Structure formats: structure tokens, C-alpha cells
Amino acid sequence: EPEVTQTPSHQVTQMGQEVILRCVPISNHLYFYWYRQILGQKVEFLVSFYNNEISEKSEIFDDQFSVERPDGSNFTLKIRSTKLEDSAMYFCARSRDTDTQYFGPGTRLTVL
Amino acid sequence: SQQGEEDPQALSIQEGENATMNCSYKTSINNLQWYRQNSGRGLVHLILIRSNEREKHSGRLRVTLDTSKKSSSLLITASRAADTASYFCATVPWVTGGGNKLTFGTGTQLKVEL
């Protein structure tokens, strides 16, 4: 199974601070995704990214969130001003096509 | 009910027994996938079944799909303690022009006891 790495594994931040979560996917994968999972709840889709632009986003993905591939390999999720309710596990995923998505181990974000 | 609901919510069995988990969904799908999640860890892809397929096997896993009932089942045969995890179904919608976001179900917590 192709590997995806995410950094950091755990991020603690104060409410109102900006955080950047990073994902390093396989270079020949074209589709990238971010999902989140609030403790004890479902995994929720945030955004998909294809050909260096957002292809789809959910209602959760409001103006506080942004994604980019700053150097053509890393894939980042930025939360501009964190809220308590942003505390969750954030998963990066990627796929070669529209089928199987491979997930990273996640970043646990704790907002105090 | 919401898109992608599994039942039972929790299942406890003895090692060697079979475990069956069910998933229901509401909209038309392109494919349905099953994932496993060990406590606090990432999601591991198990198997994908397309909307034109009825059954698929992979090792000890057997997945069925009934698009008329909008339901799927995951069977794990001869379970092992290492199978203890949460299992999620996730659907990819049938959307003109593509679109491949996964919509996850609520999950089944499987515990396999020695």
C-alpha cells in the first residue's frame, strides 16, 4: 500500500491561532483529499484537490480553511483562526484515480 | 437515517467466529469501500466494490452489494484478535462529471476475544 505521511502527529494550539497541517503523498498520485474525524464521530470530507486546484469542498470547508501544494509535493491544510470545535483528527488521503483512497496516519489537532 | 449507516454499532465475538457488518446508504453510488481503523490510528483500505458488482472477495473478507436495497455487508471469516478495530463503509457518489469524495458511515466497533 502506497505510503502517506502526515506532520505533525499531534498539534496543540490556542484558540484563534493559525495552524498548518502537512501531508506528503506519493508523487504520481493526482487526487488529494482532507478529511476530519471529531472524537467519537464519523469521518467527514473537507476538500478534494486535483490538478492544483480545489475540485470539491464541503460545507465545513469555509473561509477559515485553505489548501495548497506549496512546492509541488507537500499538500497542506491551513486553518486561519482555530476554534474549539476544530479539535479533531485530520486525515490526508490521495488516489491515482477516482477509486481507492489511501489515508495517512492523521494529525490530532487539539485547540485549547 | 444518514448516508452510510452501519449496524450493529458494536459487535463482540470469539476468535474463530465470523463477523458480519452491514451498511446502508441513500444515494446512487459509483462504488462502496470498506475501511478499518484501529483505535486512534489511520484508516486502512480493505476492499472496493463497484455499483455493477454484487460480490467480491479478498482473503478472509467477503463483501456484498445490493444496489436495489442500497445496502452492503462485510463478512470477516475466521476472525482473529488482530481484527479488533472499527470498520467503516464509505460511498463514492454517482455524479455526472466525476466527483469522488468519500461519505463515511458511522462504523461498527468489532471486538474479537481470545
mmCIF file with all atom_site columns, C-alpha atoms in Angstrom:
data_model
loop_
_atom_site.group_PDB
_atom_site.id
_atom_site.type_symbol
_atom_site.label_atom_id
_atom_site.label_alt_id
_atom_site.label_comp_id
_atom_site.label_asym_id
_atom_site.label_entity_id
_atom_site.label_seq_id
_atom_site.pdbx_PDB_ins_code
_atom_site.Cartn_x
_atom_site.Cartn_y
_atom_site.Cartn_z
_atom_site.occupancy
_atom_site.B_iso_or_equiv
_atom_site.pdbx_formal_charge
_atom_site.auth_seq_id
_atom_site.auth_comp_id
_atom_site.auth_asym_id
_atom_site.auth_atom_id
_atom_site.pdbx_PDB_model_num
ATOM 1   C CA . GLU A 1 1   ? 0.000   0.000   0.000   1.00 0.00 ? 1   GLU A CA 1
ATOM 2   C CA . PRO A 1 2   ? 1.433   3.367   -1.005  1.00 0.00 ? 2   PRO A CA 1
ATOM 3   C CA . GLU A 1 3   ? 2.548   5.425   1.957   1.00 0.00 ? 3   GLU A CA 1
ATOM 4   C CA . VAL A 1 4   ? 1.321   8.829   3.015   1.00 0.00 ? 4   VAL A CA 1
ATOM 5   C CA . THR A 1 5   ? 2.991   10.701  5.825   1.00 0.00 ? 5   THR A CA 1
ATOM 6   C CA . GLN A 1 6   ? 1.484   13.498  7.835   1.00 0.00 ? 6   GLN A CA 1
ATOM 7   C CA . THR A 1 7   ? 3.133   16.003  10.133  1.00 0.00 ? 7   THR A CA 1
ATOM 8   C CA . PRO A 1 8   ? 2.857   16.762  12.921  1.00 0.00 ? 8   PRO A CA 1
ATOM 9   C CA . SER A 1 9   ? 1.257   13.717  14.516  1.00 0.00 ? 9   SER A CA 1
ATOM 10  C CA . HIS A 1 10  ? -0.170  15.921  17.265  1.00 0.00 ? 10  HIS A CA 1
ATOM 11  C CA . GLN A 1 11  ? -0.636  19.684  17.326  1.00 0.00 ? 11  GLN A CA 1
ATOM 12  C CA . VAL A 1 12  ? -1.801  21.667  20.332  1.00 0.00 ? 12  VAL A CA 1
ATOM 13  C CA . THR A 1 13  ? -2.754  25.280  19.746  1.00 0.00 ? 13  THR A CA 1
ATOM 14  C CA . GLN A 1 14  ? -4.580  28.151  21.364  1.00 0.00 ? 14  GLN A CA 1
ATOM 15  C CA . MET A 1 15  ? -7.938  29.265  20.064  1.00 0.00 ? 15  MET A CA 1
ATOM 16  C CA . GLY A 1 16  ? -7.532  31.916  17.399  1.00 0.00 ? 16  GLY A CA 1
ATOM 17  C CA . GLN A 1 17  ? -4.111  30.726  16.272  1.00 0.00 ? 17  GLN A CA 1
ATOM 18  C CA . GLU A 1 18  ? -3.270  29.579  12.767  1.00 0.00 ? 18  GLU A CA 1
ATOM 19  C CA . VAL A 1 19  ? -2.212  26.001  12.164  1.00 0.00 ? 19  VAL A CA 1
ATOM 20  C CA . ILE A 1 20  ? -0.776  24.292  9.120   1.00 0.00 ? 20  ILE A CA 1
ATOM 21  C CA . LEU A 1 21  ? -1.085  20.550  8.725   1.00 0.00 ? 21  LEU A CA 1
ATOM 22  C CA . ARG A 1 22  ? 1.164   18.834  6.230   1.00 0.00 ? 22  ARG A CA 1
ATOM 23  C CA . CYS A 1 23  ? 0.865   15.763  4.082   1.00 0.00 ? 23  CYS A CA 1
ATOM 24  C CA . VAL A 1 24  ? 3.460   14.165  1.841   1.00 0.00 ? 24  VAL A CA 1
ATOM 25  C CA . PRO A 1 25  ? 1.710   11.941  -0.697  1.00 0.00 ? 25  PRO A CA 1
ATOM 26  C CA . ILE A 1 26  ? 3.078   9.721   -3.414  1.00 0.00 ? 26  ILE A CA 1
ATOM 27  C CA . SER A 1 27  ? 4.226   11.945  -6.255  1.00 0.00 ? 27  SER A CA 1
ATOM 28  C CA . ASN A 1 28  ? 2.376   10.150  -9.027  1.00 0.00 ? 28  ASN A CA 1
ATOM 29  C CA . HIS A 1 29  ? -0.975  10.457  -7.315  1.00 0.00 ? 29  HIS A CA 1
ATOM 30  C CA . LEU A 1 30  ? -3.143  13.134  -8.798  1.00 0.00 ? 30  LEU A CA 1
ATOM 31  C CA . TYR A 1 31  ? -6.002  13.419  -6.342  1.00 0.00 ? 31  TYR A CA 1
ATOM 32  C CA . PHE A 1 32  ? -5.611  14.694  -2.789  1.00 0.00 ? 32  PHE A CA 1
ATOM 33  C CA . TYR A 1 33  ? -8.124  14.993  -0.009  1.00 0.00 ? 33  TYR A CA 1
ATOM 34  C CA . TRP A 1 34  ? -8.544  16.188  3.520   1.00 0.00 ? 34  TRP A CA 1
ATOM 35  C CA . TYR A 1 35  ? -10.969 14.609  5.949   1.00 0.00 ? 35  TYR A CA 1
ATOM 36  C CA . ARG A 1 36  ? -11.513 15.119  9.617   1.00 0.00 ? 36  ARG A CA 1
ATOM 37  C CA . GLN A 1 37  ? -12.899 12.999  12.439  1.00 0.00 ? 37  GLN A CA 1
ATOM 38  C CA . ILE A 1 38  ? -14.129 14.606  15.612  1.00 0.00 ? 38  ILE A CA 1
ATOM 39  C CA . LEU A 1 39  ? -13.655 12.253  18.549  1.00 0.00 ? 39  LEU A CA 1
ATOM 40  C CA . GLY A 1 40  ? -16.316 9.561   18.541  1.00 0.00 ? 40  GLY A CA 1
ATOM 41  C CA . GLN A 1 41  ? -17.897 10.753  15.300  1.00 0.00 ? 41  GLN A CA 1
ATOM 42  C CA . LYS A 1 42  ? -17.864 9.915   11.604  1.00 0.00 ? 42  LYS A CA 1
ATOM 43  C CA . VAL A 1 43  ? -15.056 10.728  9.251   1.00 0.00 ? 43  VAL A CA 1
ATOM 44  C CA . GLU A 1 44  ? -16.129 13.835  7.320   1.00 0.00 ? 44  GLU A CA 1
ATOM 45  C CA . PHE A 1 45  ? -14.968 15.031  3.917   1.00 0.00 ? 45  PHE A CA 1
ATOM 46  C CA . LEU A 1 46  ? -13.463 18.504  3.841   1.00 0.00 ? 46  LEU A CA 1
ATOM 47  C CA . VAL A 1 47  ? -11.963 19.105  0.410   1.00 0.00 ? 47  VAL A CA 1
ATOM 48  C CA . SER A 1 48  ? -10.563 17.416  -2.682  1.00 0.00 ? 48  SER A CA 1
ATOM 49  C CA . PHE A 1 49  ? -7.741  18.790  -4.784  1.00 0.00 ? 49  PHE A CA 1
ATOM 50  C CA . TYR A 1 50  ? -6.918  17.885  -8.364  1.00 0.00 ? 50  TYR A CA 1
ATOM 51  C CA . ASN A 1 51  ? -4.579  19.440  -10.881 1.00 0.00 ? 51  ASN A CA 1
ATOM 52  C CA . ASN A 1 52  ? -3.500  22.058  -8.354  1.00 0.00 ? 52  ASN A CA 1
ATOM 53  C CA . GLU A 1 53  ? -6.946  23.361  -7.615  1.00 0.00 ? 53  GLU A CA 1
ATOM 54  C CA . ILE A 1 54  ? -9.902  22.554  -5.401  1.00 0.00 ? 54  ILE A CA 1
ATOM 55  C CA . SER A 1 55  ? -12.281 20.207  -7.182  1.00 0.00 ? 55  SER A CA 1
ATOM 56  C CA . GLU A 1 56  ? -14.864 19.875  -4.434  1.00 0.00 ? 56  GLU A CA 1
ATOM 57  C CA . LYS A 1 57  ? -15.391 21.114  -0.914  1.00 0.00 ? 57  LYS A CA 1
ATOM 58  C CA . SER A 1 58  ? -17.880 20.533  1.858   1.00 0.00 ? 58  SER A CA 1
ATOM 59  C CA . GLU A 1 59  ? -19.911 22.966  3.928   1.00 0.00 ? 59  GLU A CA 1
ATOM 60  C CA . ILE A 1 60  ? -17.363 22.567  6.693   1.00 0.00 ? 60  ILE A CA 1
ATOM 61  C CA . PHE A 1 61  ? -14.617 23.951  4.463   1.00 0.00 ? 61  PHE A CA 1
ATOM 62  C CA . ASP A 1 62  ? -15.373 27.616  4.970   1.00 0.00 ? 62  ASP A CA 1
ATOM 63  C CA . ASP A 1 63  ? -13.164 30.691  4.618   1.00 0.00 ? 63  ASP A CA 1
ATOM 64  C CA . GLN A 1 64  ? -11.159 29.634  7.661   1.00 0.00 ? 64  GLN A CA 1
ATOM 65  C CA . PHE A 1 65  ? -9.698  26.749  5.696   1.00 0.00 ? 65  PHE A CA 1
ATOM 66  C CA . SER A 1 66  ? -7.353  26.697  2.723   1.00 0.00 ? 66  SER A CA 1
ATOM 67  C CA . VAL A 1 67  ? -5.295  24.072  0.919   1.00 0.00 ? 67  VAL A CA 1
ATOM 68  C CA . GLU A 1 68  ? -2.292  24.256  -1.338  1.00 0.00 ? 68  GLU A CA 1
ATOM 69  C CA . ARG A 1 69  ? 0.703   22.385  -2.709  1.00 0.00 ? 69  ARG A CA 1
ATOM 70  C CA . PRO A 1 70  ? 3.371   24.960  -1.997  1.00 0.00 ? 70  PRO A CA 1
ATOM 71  C CA . ASP A 1 71  ? 6.287   23.073  -3.528  1.00 0.00 ? 71  ASP A CA 1
ATOM 72  C CA . GLY A 1 72  ? 4.614   20.526  -5.777  1.00 0.00 ? 72  GLY A CA 1
ATOM 73  C CA . SER A 1 73  ? 4.965   17.675  -3.315  1.00 0.00 ? 73  SER A CA 1
ATOM 74  C CA . ASN A 1 74  ? 3.712   18.670  0.126   1.00 0.00 ? 74  ASN A CA 1
ATOM 75  C CA . PHE A 1 75  ? -0.015  19.164  0.459   1.00 0.00 ? 75  PHE A CA 1
ATOM 76  C CA . THR A 1 76  ? -1.101  21.477  3.265   1.00 0.00 ? 76  THR A CA 1
ATOM 77  C CA . LEU A 1 77  ? -4.282  22.335  5.107   1.00 0.00 ? 77  LEU A CA 1
ATOM 78  C CA . LYS A 1 78  ? -4.312  25.705  6.834   1.00 0.00 ? 78  LYS A CA 1
ATOM 79  C CA . ILE A 1 79  ? -6.808  26.763  9.454   1.00 0.00 ? 79  ILE A CA 1
ATOM 80  C CA . ARG A 1 80  ? -6.509  30.512  9.851   1.00 0.00 ? 80  ARG A CA 1
ATOM 81  C CA . SER A 1 81  ? -8.117  31.124  13.228  1.00 0.00 ? 81  SER A CA 1
ATOM 82  C CA . THR A 1 82  ? -8.770  27.932  15.109  1.00 0.00 ? 82  THR A CA 1
ATOM 83  C CA . LYS A 1 83  ? -11.881 27.362  17.168  1.00 0.00 ? 83  LYS A CA 1
ATOM 84  C CA . LEU A 1 84  ? -12.504 24.853  19.916  1.00 0.00 ? 84  LEU A CA 1
ATOM 85  C CA . GLU A 1 85  ? -14.706 22.841  17.569  1.00 0.00 ? 85  GLU A CA 1
ATOM 86  C CA . ASP A 1 86  ? -11.819 22.382  15.141  1.00 0.00 ? 86  ASP A CA 1
ATOM 87  C CA . SER A 1 87  ? -10.321 19.866  17.572  1.00 0.00 ? 87  SER A CA 1
ATOM 88  C CA . ALA A 1 88  ? -10.272 16.597  15.640  1.00 0.00 ? 88  ALA A CA 1
ATOM 89  C CA . MET A 1 89  ? -8.119  14.096  13.778  1.00 0.00 ? 89  MET A CA 1
ATOM 90  C CA . TYR A 1 90  ? -7.293  15.395  10.323  1.00 0.00 ? 90  TYR A CA 1
ATOM 91  C CA . PHE A 1 91  ? -6.543  12.836  7.643   1.00 0.00 ? 91  PHE A CA 1
ATOM 92  C CA . CYS A 1 92  ? -4.893  13.406  4.328   1.00 0.00 ? 92  CYS A CA 1
ATOM 93  C CA . ALA A 1 93  ? -5.681  10.953  1.545   1.00 0.00 ? 93  ALA A CA 1
ATOM 94  C CA . ARG A 1 94  ? -4.615  10.522  -2.041  1.00 0.00 ? 94  ARG A CA 1
ATOM 95  C CA . SER A 1 95  ? -5.506  8.405   -5.026  1.00 0.00 ? 95  SER A CA 1
ATOM 96  C CA . ARG A 1 96  ? -4.252  7.736   -8.532  1.00 0.00 ? 96  ARG A CA 1
ATOM 97  C CA . ASP A 1 97  ? -7.756  7.906   -9.906  1.00 0.00 ? 97  ASP A CA 1
ATOM 98  C CA . THR A 1 98  ? -11.295 8.114   -8.658  1.00 0.00 ? 98  THR A CA 1
ATOM 99  C CA . ASP A 1 99  ? -11.194 4.793   -6.868  1.00 0.00 ? 99  ASP A CA 1
ATOM 100 C CA . THR A 1 100 ? -9.247  3.682   -3.843  1.00 0.00 ? 100 THR A CA 1
ATOM 101 C CA . GLN A 1 101 ? -8.126  6.410   -1.494  1.00 0.00 ? 101 GLN A CA 1
ATOM 102 C CA . TYR A 1 102 ? -5.104  5.835   0.732   1.00 0.00 ? 102 TYR A CA 1
ATOM 103 C CA . PHE A 1 103 ? -5.088  7.597   4.050   1.00 0.00 ? 103 PHE A CA 1
ATOM 104 C CA . GLY A 1 104 ? -2.274  8.943   6.144   1.00 0.00 ? 104 GLY A CA 1
ATOM 105 C CA . PRO A 1 105 ? -1.991  8.253   9.879   1.00 0.00 ? 105 PRO A CA 1
ATOM 106 C CA . GLY A 1 106 ? -3.600  11.573  10.753  1.00 0.00 ? 106 GLY A CA 1
ATOM 107 C CA . THR A 1 107 ? -2.783  14.676  12.758  1.00 0.00 ? 107 THR A CA 1
ATOM 108 C CA . ARG A 1 108 ? -4.529  15.099  16.072  1.00 0.00 ? 108 ARG A CA 1
ATOM 109 C CA . LEU A 1 109 ? -5.364  18.777  16.493  1.00 0.00 ? 109 LEU A CA 1
ATOM 110 C CA . THR A 1 110 ? -6.228  19.997  19.968  1.00 0.00 ? 110 THR A CA 1
ATOM 111 C CA . VAL A 1 111 ? -7.488  23.569  20.308  1.00 0.00 ? 111 VAL A CA 1
ATOM 112 C CA . LEU A 1 112 ? -7.410  24.974  23.835  1.00 0.00 ? 112 LEU A CA 1
ATOM 113 C CA . SER B 2 1   ? -31.124 7.733   8.562   1.00 0.00 ? 1   SER B CA 1
ATOM 114 C CA . GLN B 2 2   ? -27.919 9.237   7.266   1.00 0.00 ? 2   GLN B CA 1
ATOM 115 C CA . GLN B 2 3   ? -25.892 8.218   4.237   1.00 0.00 ? 3   GLN B CA 1
ATOM 116 C CA . GLY B 2 4   ? -23.774 5.277   5.265   1.00 0.00 ? 4   GLY B CA 1
ATOM 117 C CA . GLU B 2 5   ? -25.013 3.773   8.460   1.00 0.00 ? 5   GLU B CA 1
ATOM 118 C CA . GLU B 2 6   ? -23.575 0.563   9.759   1.00 0.00 ? 6   GLU B CA 1
ATOM 119 C CA . ASP B 2 7   ? -25.122 -1.964  12.038  1.00 0.00 ? 7   ASP B CA 1
ATOM 120 C CA . PRO B 2 8   ? -24.510 -3.237  14.513  1.00 0.00 ? 8   PRO B CA 1
ATOM 121 C CA . GLN B 2 9   ? -22.763 -0.319  16.203  1.00 0.00 ? 9   GLN B CA 1
ATOM 122 C CA . ALA B 2 10  ? -20.763 -2.785  18.256  1.00 0.00 ? 10  ALA B CA 1
ATOM 123 C CA . LEU B 2 11  ? -20.052 -6.476  17.848  1.00 0.00 ? 11  LEU B CA 1
ATOM 124 C CA . SER B 2 12  ? -18.222 -8.809  20.190  1.00 0.00 ? 12  SER B CA 1
ATOM 125 C CA . ILE B 2 13  ? -17.290 -12.315 19.075  1.00 0.00 ? 13  ILE B CA 1
ATOM 126 C CA . GLN B 2 14  ? -14.891 -15.125 19.907  1.00 0.00 ? 14  GLN B CA 1
ATOM 127 C CA . GLU B 2 15  ? -11.776 -15.774 17.882  1.00 0.00 ? 15  GLU B CA 1
ATOM 128 C CA . GLY B 2 16  ? -12.520 -18.126 15.021  1.00 0.00 ? 16  GLY B CA 1
ATOM 129 C CA . GLU B 2 17  ? -16.112 -16.972 14.583  1.00 0.00 ? 17  GLU B CA 1
ATOM 130 C CA . ASN B 2 18  ? -17.351 -14.997 11.607  1.00 0.00 ? 18  ASN B CA 1
ATOM 131 C CA . ALA B 2 19  ? -18.240 -11.333 11.881  1.00 0.00 ? 19  ALA B CA 1
ATOM 132 C CA . THR B 2 20  ? -20.858 -9.672  9.691   1.00 0.00 ? 20  THR B CA 1
ATOM 133 C CA . MET B 2 21  ? -21.344 -5.933  9.445   1.00 0.00 ? 21  MET B CA 1
ATOM 134 C CA . ASN B 2 22  ? -23.976 -4.169  7.410   1.00 0.00 ? 22  ASN B CA 1
ATOM 135 C CA . CYS B 2 23  ? -24.065 -0.774  5.785   1.00 0.00 ? 23  CYS B CA 1
ATOM 136 C CA . SER B 2 24  ? -26.971 1.156   4.305   1.00 0.00 ? 24  SER B CA 1
ATOM 137 C CA . TYR B 2 25  ? -26.814 4.248   2.147   1.00 0.00 ? 25  TYR B CA 1
ATOM 138 C CA . LYS B 2 26  ? -29.276 6.599   0.499   1.00 0.00 ? 26  LYS B CA 1
ATOM 139 C CA . THR B 2 27  ? -28.000 7.967   -2.801  1.00 0.00 ? 27  THR B CA 1
ATOM 140 C CA . SER B 2 28  ? -26.839 6.321   -6.028  1.00 0.00 ? 28  SER B CA 1
ATOM 141 C CA . ILE B 2 29  ? -23.231 5.283   -5.843  1.00 0.00 ? 29  ILE B CA 1
ATOM 142 C CA . ASN B 2 30  ? -20.274 4.708   -8.126  1.00 0.00 ? 30  ASN B CA 1
ATOM 143 C CA . ASN B 2 31  ? -18.601 2.393   -5.646  1.00 0.00 ? 31  ASN B CA 1
ATOM 144 C CA . LEU B 2 32  ? -18.585 1.431   -1.993  1.00 0.00 ? 32  LEU B CA 1
ATOM 145 C CA . GLN B 2 33  ? -15.457 0.896   0.045   1.00 0.00 ? 33  GLN B CA 1
ATOM 146 C CA . TRP B 2 34  ? -14.751 -0.624  3.435   1.00 0.00 ? 34  TRP B CA 1
ATOM 147 C CA . TYR B 2 35  ? -12.075 0.710   5.767   1.00 0.00 ? 35  TYR B CA 1
ATOM 148 C CA . ARG B 2 36  ? -10.654 -0.409  9.074   1.00 0.00 ? 36  ARG B CA 1
ATOM 149 C CA . GLN B 2 37  ? -9.486  1.888   11.829  1.00 0.00 ? 37  GLN B CA 1
ATOM 150 C CA . ASN B 2 38  ? -7.557  0.750   14.851  1.00 0.00 ? 38  ASN B CA 1
ATOM 151 C CA . SER B 2 39  ? -8.129  2.902   17.913  1.00 0.00 ? 39  SER B CA 1
ATOM 152 C CA . GLY B 2 40  ? -6.776  6.394   17.365  1.00 0.00 ? 40  GLY B CA 1
ATOM 153 C CA . ARG B 2 41  ? -4.992  5.421   14.152  1.00 0.00 ? 41  ARG B CA 1
ATOM 154 C CA . GLY B 2 42  ? -5.398  5.990   10.441  1.00 0.00 ? 42  GLY B CA 1
ATOM 155 C CA . LEU B 2 43  ? -7.835  4.397   8.048   1.00 0.00 ? 43  LEU B CA 1
ATOM 156 C CA . VAL B 2 44  ? -6.778  1.282   6.181   1.00 0.00 ? 44  VAL B CA 1
ATOM 157 C CA . HIS B 2 45  ? -8.485  0.474   2.906   1.00 0.00 ? 45  HIS B CA 1
ATOM 158 C CA . LEU B 2 46  ? -9.850  -3.068  2.826   1.00 0.00 ? 46  LEU B CA 1
ATOM 159 C CA . ILE B 2 47  ? -11.894 -3.569  -0.306  1.00 0.00 ? 47  ILE B CA 1
ATOM 160 C CA . LEU B 2 48  ? -13.791 -1.704  -3.007  1.00 0.00 ? 48  LEU B CA 1
ATOM 161 C CA . ILE B 2 49  ? -16.916 -2.924  -4.761  1.00 0.00 ? 49  ILE B CA 1
ATOM 162 C CA . ARG B 2 50  ? -18.362 -1.166  -7.785  1.00 0.00 ? 50  ARG B CA 1
ATOM 163 C CA . SER B 2 51  ? -22.026 -0.484  -8.344  1.00 0.00 ? 51  SER B CA 1
ATOM 164 C CA . ASN B 2 52  ? -22.206 -3.132  -11.103 1.00 0.00 ? 52  ASN B CA 1
ATOM 165 C CA . GLU B 2 53  ? -20.704 -5.829  -8.867  1.00 0.00 ? 53  GLU B CA 1
ATOM 166 C CA . ARG B 2 54  ? -22.639 -7.982  -6.423  1.00 0.00 ? 54  ARG B CA 1
ATOM 167 C CA . GLU B 2 55  ? -19.926 -9.767  -4.502  1.00 0.00 ? 55  GLU B CA 1
ATOM 168 C CA . LYS B 2 56  ? -16.214 -9.524  -4.006  1.00 0.00 ? 56  LYS B CA 1
ATOM 169 C CA . HIS B 2 57  ? -13.638 -11.480 -2.031  1.00 0.00 ? 57  HIS B CA 1
ATOM 170 C CA . SER B 2 58  ? -10.247 -10.608 -0.635  1.00 0.00 ? 58  SER B CA 1
ATOM 171 C CA . GLY B 2 59  ? -8.591  -13.132 1.658   1.00 0.00 ? 59  GLY B CA 1
ATOM 172 C CA . ARG B 2 60  ? -10.876 -13.596 4.656   1.00 0.00 ? 60  ARG B CA 1
ATOM 173 C CA . LEU B 2 61  ? -13.106 -10.722 3.560   1.00 0.00 ? 61  LEU B CA 1
ATOM 174 C CA . ARG B 2 62  ? -16.307 -11.037 1.579   1.00 0.00 ? 62  ARG B CA 1
ATOM 175 C CA . VAL B 2 63  ? -18.299 -8.006  0.551   1.00 0.00 ? 63  VAL B CA 1
ATOM 176 C CA . THR B 2 64  ? -21.742 -7.975  -0.994  1.00 0.00 ? 64  THR B CA 1
ATOM 177 C CA . LEU B 2 65  ? -23.608 -5.098  -2.546  1.00 0.00 ? 65  LEU B CA 1
ATOM 178 C CA . ASP B 2 66  ? -27.321 -4.835  -3.192  1.00 0.00 ? 66  ASP B CA 1
ATOM 179 C CA . THR B 2 67  ? -27.985 -1.603  -5.062  1.00 0.00 ? 67  THR B CA 1
ATOM 180 C CA . SER B 2 68  ? -31.759 -2.191  -5.100  1.00 0.00 ? 68  SER B CA 1
ATOM 181 C CA . LYS B 2 69  ? -31.743 -2.145  -1.305  1.00 0.00 ? 69  LYS B CA 1
ATOM 182 C CA . LYS B 2 70  ? -28.874 0.329   -1.089  1.00 0.00 ? 70  LYS B CA 1
ATOM 183 C CA . SER B 2 71  ? -27.013 -1.903  1.289   1.00 0.00 ? 71  SER B CA 1
ATOM 184 C CA . SER B 2 72  ? -23.725 -3.720  1.640   1.00 0.00 ? 72  SER B CA 1
ATOM 185 C CA . SER B 2 73  ? -22.325 -6.273  4.016   1.00 0.00 ? 73  SER B CA 1
ATOM 186 C CA . LEU B 2 74  ? -18.805 -7.109  5.102   1.00 0.00 ? 74  LEU B CA 1
ATOM 187 C CA . LEU B 2 75  ? -18.084 -10.614 6.299   1.00 0.00 ? 75  LEU B CA 1
ATOM 188 C CA . ILE B 2 76  ? -14.829 -11.443 8.064   1.00 0.00 ? 76  ILE B CA 1
ATOM 189 C CA . THR B 2 77  ? -14.361 -15.181 8.310   1.00 0.00 ? 77  THR B CA 1
ATOM 190 C CA . ALA B 2 78  ? -12.347 -16.997 10.988  1.00 0.00 ? 78  ALA B CA 1
ATOM 191 C CA . SER B 2 79  ? -11.795 -13.813 12.940  1.00 0.00 ? 79  SER B CA 1
ATOM 192 C CA . ARG B 2 80  ? -8.619  -13.151 14.903  1.00 0.00 ? 80  ARG B CA 1
ATOM 193 C CA . ALA B 2 81  ? -7.881  -10.925 17.881  1.00 0.00 ? 81  ALA B CA 1
ATOM 194 C CA . ALA B 2 82  ? -5.941  -8.681  15.481  1.00 0.00 ? 82  ALA B CA 1
ATOM 195 C CA . ASP B 2 83  ? -9.198  -7.954  13.626  1.00 0.00 ? 83  ASP B CA 1
ATOM 196 C CA . THR B 2 84  ? -10.358 -5.913  16.613  1.00 0.00 ? 84  THR B CA 1
ATOM 197 C CA . ALA B 2 85  ? -10.993 -2.450  15.198  1.00 0.00 ? 85  ALA B CA 1
ATOM 198 C CA . SER B 2 86  ? -13.693 -0.128  13.912  1.00 0.00 ? 86  SER B CA 1
ATOM 199 C CA . TYR B 2 87  ? -14.990 -0.843  10.420  1.00 0.00 ? 87  TYR B CA 1
ATOM 200 C CA . PHE B 2 88  ? -16.471 1.830   8.182   1.00 0.00 ? 88  PHE B CA 1
ATOM 201 C CA . CYS B 2 89  ? -18.229 1.737   4.890   1.00 0.00 ? 89  CYS B CA 1
ATOM 202 C CA . ALA B 2 90  ? -17.748 4.715   2.603   1.00 0.00 ? 90  ALA B CA 1
ATOM 203 C CA . THR B 2 91  ? -19.544 5.542   -0.607  1.00 0.00 ? 91  THR B CA 1
ATOM 204 C CA . VAL B 2 92  ? -18.480 7.443   -3.693  1.00 0.00 ? 92  VAL B CA 1
ATOM 205 C CA . PRO B 2 93  ? -21.488 9.085   -5.335  1.00 0.00 ? 93  PRO B CA 1
ATOM 206 C CA . TRP B 2 94  ? -22.590 8.533   -8.884  1.00 0.00 ? 94  TRP B CA 1
ATOM 207 C CA . VAL B 2 95  ? -22.131 12.052  -10.194 1.00 0.00 ? 95  VAL B CA 1
ATOM 208 C CA . THR B 2 96  ? -22.020 13.218  -13.778 1.00 0.00 ? 96  THR B CA 1
ATOM 209 C CA . GLY B 2 97  ? -18.571 14.621  -14.475 1.00 0.00 ? 97  GLY B CA 1
ATOM 210 C CA . GLY B 2 98  ? -16.870 12.797  -11.658 1.00 0.00 ? 98  GLY B CA 1
ATOM 211 C CA . GLY B 2 99  ? -16.582 13.659  -8.002  1.00 0.00 ? 99  GLY B CA 1
ATOM 212 C CA . ASN B 2 100 ? -15.038 11.105  -5.730  1.00 0.00 ? 100 ASN B CA 1
ATOM 213 C CA . LYS B 2 101 ? -15.398 12.320  -2.166  1.00 0.00 ? 101 LYS B CA 1
ATOM 214 C CA . LEU B 2 102 ? -15.994 9.539   0.316   1.00 0.00 ? 102 LEU B CA 1
ATOM 215 C CA . THR B 2 103 ? -19.048 9.689   2.551   1.00 0.00 ? 103 THR B CA 1
ATOM 216 C CA . PHE B 2 104 ? -18.407 7.566   5.601   1.00 0.00 ? 104 PHE B CA 1
ATOM 217 C CA . GLY B 2 105 ? -20.809 5.643   7.745   1.00 0.00 ? 105 GLY B CA 1
ATOM 218 C CA . THR B 2 106 ? -20.988 5.641   11.492  1.00 0.00 ? 106 THR B CA 1
ATOM 219 C CA . GLY B 2 107 ? -18.893 2.492   11.859  1.00 0.00 ? 107 GLY B CA 1
ATOM 220 C CA . THR B 2 108 ? -19.067 -0.842  13.629  1.00 0.00 ? 108 THR B CA 1
ATOM 221 C CA . GLN B 2 109 ? -16.745 -1.494  16.566  1.00 0.00 ? 109 GLN B CA 1
ATOM 222 C CA . LEU B 2 110 ? -15.630 -5.095  16.363  1.00 0.00 ? 110 LEU B CA 1
ATOM 223 C CA . LYS B 2 111 ? -14.039 -6.809  19.331  1.00 0.00 ? 111 LYS B CA 1
ATOM 224 C CA . VAL B 2 112 ? -12.611 -10.279 18.866  1.00 0.00 ? 112 VAL B CA 1
ATOM 225 C CA . GLU B 2 113 ? -11.889 -12.046 22.125  1.00 0.00 ? 113 GLU B CA 1
ATOM 226 C CA . LEU B 2 114 ? -9.485  -14.911 22.670  1.00 0.00 ? 114 LEU B CA 1
#
